[in-house]
Amino acid sequence: MSETTLEMVSEQPAVRPVAAVSVVVFDDDCRILLVERGKGGATGSWSFPGGKVEPGERVRDAARREAVEETGLEIEIVDLIDVHDVLLANPAGALQAHFVIAVFSGRCANRAIPEPGSDARSARFVPLADLDQFRLTDGAAELIERVRLANGSR
């Protein structure tokens, strides 16, 4: 290996995938639980409650924890519906971050009104007919449809 190659490698630290979770939750009125991101690159976008898995934490436990932290709601995890990769690049096009997200479906364990917390700016149940009024994160609409279909003709 040449010195130039070694310098290039040392300037670009290896990006390691980060384990994360999210949970797609419908209520009894067929509304979807969404949170508005208040921090990071997705600020202002709407998505599902979720975040990073803590060391030693099981992914289902992480999904429940994130739902409570971001919405105040106790969520029952129903099923794993997808594993979603989020690859973020810097302005030069180099990989900056890689998240591997276990996406679960869930149900509300209580009938409380969501209250934003943690890094969520807002949290609410949204009727499916109103989704076009929200700037969703990439892939969210497709996941909503998959869970809706899996739950029957809601």
mmCIF file of C-alpha atoms in Angstrom:
data_model
loop_
_atom_site.group_PDB
_atom_site.id
_atom_site.type_symbol
_atom_site.label_atom_id
_atom_site.label_comp_id
_atom_site.label_asym_id
_atom_site.label_seq_id
_atom_site.Cartn_x
_atom_site.Cartn_y
_atom_site.Cartn_z
ATOM 1 C CA MET A 1 0.000 0.000 0.000
ATOM 2 C CA SER A 2 1.368 3.430 -0.862
ATOM 3 C CA GLU A 3 1.625 6.320 1.584
ATOM 4 C CA THR A 4 -1.023 8.241 -0.358
ATOM 5 C CA THR A 5 -3.468 5.392 0.044
ATOM 6 C CA LEU A 6 -2.741 5.156 3.769
ATOM 7 C CA GLU A 7 -3.329 8.894 4.173
ATOM 8 C CA MET A 8 -6.632 8.643 2.323
ATOM 9 C CA VAL A 9 -7.751 5.776 4.529
ATOM 10 C CA SER A 10 -6.737 7.559 7.727
ATOM 11 C CA GLU A 11 -8.655 10.720 6.673
ATOM 12 C CA GLN A 12 -11.860 8.755 6.169
ATOM 13 C CA PRO A 13 -12.688 6.862 9.360
ATOM 14 C CA ALA A 14 -14.686 3.686 8.914
ATOM 15 C CA VAL A 15 -18.423 4.129 9.308
ATOM 16 C CA ARG A 16 -19.981 1.381 11.371
ATOM 17 C CA PRO A 17 -23.687 0.559 11.169
ATOM 18 C CA VAL A 18 -25.727 1.731 14.160
ATOM 19 C CA ALA A 19 -28.606 -0.429 15.428
ATOM 20 C CA ALA A 20 -31.886 1.463 15.710
ATOM 21 C CA VAL A 21 -35.625 0.801 15.995
ATOM 22 C CA SER A 22 -38.951 2.354 15.078
ATOM 23 C CA VAL A 23 -42.561 1.353 15.657
ATOM 24 C CA VAL A 24 -45.556 1.866 13.347
ATOM 25 C CA VAL A 25 -48.637 2.267 15.560
ATOM 26 C CA PHE A 26 -52.281 2.542 14.549
ATOM 27 C CA ASP A 27 -54.992 3.466 17.047
ATOM 28 C CA ASP A 28 -58.553 2.103 17.118
ATOM 29 C CA ASP A 29 -59.660 4.876 14.723
ATOM 30 C CA CYS A 30 -57.079 3.792 12.102
ATOM 31 C CA ARG A 31 -54.900 6.841 12.710
ATOM 32 C CA ILE A 32 -51.122 6.496 12.578
ATOM 33 C CA LEU A 33 -48.839 7.683 15.401
ATOM 34 C CA LEU A 34 -46.260 10.145 14.074
ATOM 35 C CA VAL A 35 -43.587 12.282 15.693
ATOM 36 C CA GLU A 36 -42.014 15.408 14.269
ATOM 37 C CA ARG A 37 -38.243 15.236 14.564
ATOM 38 C CA GLY A 38 -36.805 18.122 16.576
ATOM 39 C CA LYS A 39 -33.079 17.387 16.176
ATOM 40 C CA GLY A 40 -30.597 16.147 13.619
ATOM 41 C CA GLY A 41 -30.741 15.970 9.851
ATOM 42 C CA ALA A 42 -34.429 15.003 9.819
ATOM 43 C CA THR A 43 -35.579 18.046 11.839
ATOM 44 C CA GLY A 44 -39.097 18.999 10.780
ATOM 45 C CA SER A 45 -39.792 15.625 9.167
ATOM 46 C CA TRP A 46 -42.490 13.315 10.502
ATOM 47 C CA SER A 47 -41.866 9.658 11.179
ATOM 48 C CA PHE A 48 -42.502 6.876 13.649
ATOM 49 C CA PRO A 49 -41.282 6.865 17.232
ATOM 50 C CA GLY A 50 -37.819 5.382 17.279
ATOM 51 C CA GLY A 51 -34.131 5.771 17.906
ATOM 52 C CA LYS A 52 -30.888 4.017 18.717
ATOM 53 C CA VAL A 53 -30.652 0.722 20.573
ATOM 54 C CA GLU A 54 -28.680 1.070 23.807
ATOM 55 C CA PRO A 55 -25.867 -1.426 24.567
ATOM 56 C CA GLY A 56 -27.329 -4.604 26.072
ATOM 57 C CA GLU A 57 -30.901 -3.576 25.199
ATOM 58 C CA ARG A 58 -33.112 -5.936 23.190
ATOM 59 C CA VAL A 59 -34.600 -4.344 20.077
ATOM 60 C CA ARG A 60 -38.240 -4.850 21.171
ATOM 61 C CA ASP A 61 -37.437 -3.196 24.500
ATOM 62 C CA ALA A 62 -35.735 -0.344 22.650
ATOM 63 C CA ALA A 63 -38.831 0.169 20.483
ATOM 64 C CA ARG A 64 -41.078 0.356 23.572
ATOM 65 C CA ARG A 65 -38.644 2.708 25.335
ATOM 66 C CA GLU A 66 -38.375 5.039 22.363
ATOM 67 C CA ALA A 67 -42.174 5.191 22.035
ATOM 68 C CA VAL A 68 -42.501 6.190 25.689
ATOM 69 C CA GLU A 69 -39.655 8.730 25.451
ATOM 70 C CA GLU A 70 -40.993 10.390 22.299
ATOM 71 C CA THR A 71 -44.774 10.160 22.843
ATOM 72 C CA GLY A 72 -45.437 9.247 26.487
ATOM 73 C CA LEU A 73 -47.449 6.227 25.279
ATOM 74 C CA GLU A 74 -47.003 2.628 26.367
ATOM 75 C CA ILE A 75 -46.865 0.563 23.171
ATOM 76 C CA GLU A 76 -47.400 -3.161 22.736
ATOM 77 C CA ILE A 77 -44.968 -4.487 20.130
ATOM 78 C CA VAL A 78 -46.813 -6.806 17.721
ATOM 79 C CA ASP A 79 -44.456 -7.885 14.962
ATOM 80 C CA LEU A 80 -41.241 -7.132 13.088
ATOM 81 C CA ILE A 81 -42.257 -5.736 9.701
ATOM 82 C CA ASP A 82 -38.979 -4.699 8.104
ATOM 83 C CA VAL A 83 -35.301 -4.039 8.530
ATOM 84 C CA HIS A 84 -34.614 -0.680 6.937
ATOM 85 C CA ASP A 85 -31.223 0.787 6.056
ATOM 86 C CA VAL A 86 -30.647 4.531 6.206
ATOM 87 C CA LEU A 87 -27.420 5.621 4.514
ATOM 88 C CA LEU A 88 -26.431 9.257 4.931
ATOM 89 C CA ALA A 89 -23.752 10.896 2.815
ATOM 90 C CA ASN A 90 -21.829 14.118 3.326
ATOM 91 C CA PRO A 91 -21.926 16.863 0.642
ATOM 92 C CA ALA A 92 -19.002 15.187 -1.167
ATOM 93 C CA GLY A 93 -21.013 11.953 -1.414
ATOM 94 C CA ALA A 94 -18.962 9.945 1.086
ATOM 95 C CA LEU A 95 -20.814 7.742 3.545
ATOM 96 C CA GLN A 96 -21.287 9.667 6.789
ATOM 97 C CA ALA A 97 -23.671 7.390 8.738
ATOM 98 C CA HIS A 98 -25.395 4.025 8.386
ATOM 99 C CA PHE A 99 -28.418 3.096 10.517
ATOM 100 C CA VAL A 100 -29.933 -0.397 10.466
ATOM 101 C CA ILE A 101 -33.496 0.057 11.728
ATOM 102 C CA ALA A 102 -35.684 -2.786 12.987
ATOM 103 C CA VAL A 103 -39.214 -1.567 12.173
ATOM 104 C CA PHE A 104 -42.010 -3.017 14.307
ATOM 105 C CA SER A 105 -45.783 -2.757 14.213
ATOM 106 C CA GLY A 106 -47.407 -1.908 17.496
ATOM 107 C CA ARG A 107 -50.624 -1.101 19.337
ATOM 108 C CA CYS A 108 -51.329 1.418 22.039
ATOM 109 C CA ALA A 109 -51.460 -0.196 25.445
ATOM 110 C CA ASN A 110 -53.502 2.768 26.675
ATOM 111 C CA ARG A 111 -55.765 5.464 25.216
ATOM 112 C CA ALA A 112 -53.663 8.465 26.250
ATOM 113 C CA ILE A 113 -53.021 11.432 23.994
ATOM 114 C CA PRO A 114 -49.406 11.483 22.777
ATOM 115 C CA GLU A 115 -47.167 14.124 24.351
ATOM 116 C CA PRO A 116 -43.860 14.945 22.643
ATOM 117 C CA GLY A 117 -40.724 14.252 24.610
ATOM 118 C CA SER A 118 -37.057 13.488 24.106
ATOM 119 C CA ASP A 119 -36.033 14.740 20.644
ATOM 120 C CA ALA A 120 -39.616 14.920 19.281
ATOM 121 C CA ARG A 121 -40.953 18.412 18.561
ATOM 122 C CA SER A 122 -44.534 17.148 18.240
ATOM 123 C CA ALA A 123 -46.425 13.850 18.475
ATOM 124 C CA ARG A 124 -49.929 12.998 17.302
ATOM 125 C CA PHE A 125 -52.228 10.440 15.752
ATOM 126 C CA VAL A 126 -52.853 11.354 12.095
ATOM 127 C CA PRO A 127 -55.752 10.121 9.927
ATOM 128 C CA LEU A 128 -54.457 8.294 6.846
ATOM 129 C CA ALA A 129 -56.357 10.724 4.609
ATOM 130 C CA ASP A 130 -54.256 13.589 6.042
ATOM 131 C CA LEU A 131 -50.799 12.059 5.508
ATOM 132 C CA ASP A 132 -50.154 14.163 2.400
ATOM 133 C CA GLN A 133 -50.045 17.239 4.676
ATOM 134 C CA PHE A 134 -46.951 15.899 6.466
ATOM 135 C CA ARG A 135 -43.359 15.737 5.236
ATOM 136 C CA LEU A 136 -42.636 12.081 5.982
ATOM 137 C CA THR A 137 -39.172 10.568 6.232
ATOM 138 C CA ASP A 138 -38.062 8.374 3.322
ATOM 139 C CA GLY A 139 -39.816 5.023 3.290
ATOM 140 C CA ALA A 140 -42.430 5.929 5.936
ATOM 141 C CA ALA A 141 -45.421 5.955 3.562
ATOM 142 C CA GLU A 142 -44.571 2.494 2.230
ATOM 143 C CA LEU A 143 -44.222 1.067 5.740
ATOM 144 C CA ILE A 144 -47.552 2.584 6.795
ATOM 145 C CA GLU A 145 -49.230 0.899 3.838
ATOM 146 C CA ARG A 146 -47.613 -2.463 4.584
ATOM 147 C CA VAL A 147 -48.806 -2.389 8.215
ATOM 148 C CA ARG A 148 -52.271 -1.178 7.185
ATOM 149 C CA LEU A 149 -52.627 -4.078 4.744
ATOM 150 C CA ALA A 150 -51.259 -6.602 7.234
ATOM 151 C CA ASN A 151 -53.839 -5.436 9.810
ATOM 152 C CA GLY A 152 -56.713 -5.968 7.375
ATOM 153 C CA SER A 153 -58.583 -3.469 5.260
ATOM 154 C CA ARG A 154 -58.352 -0.539 7.663
#
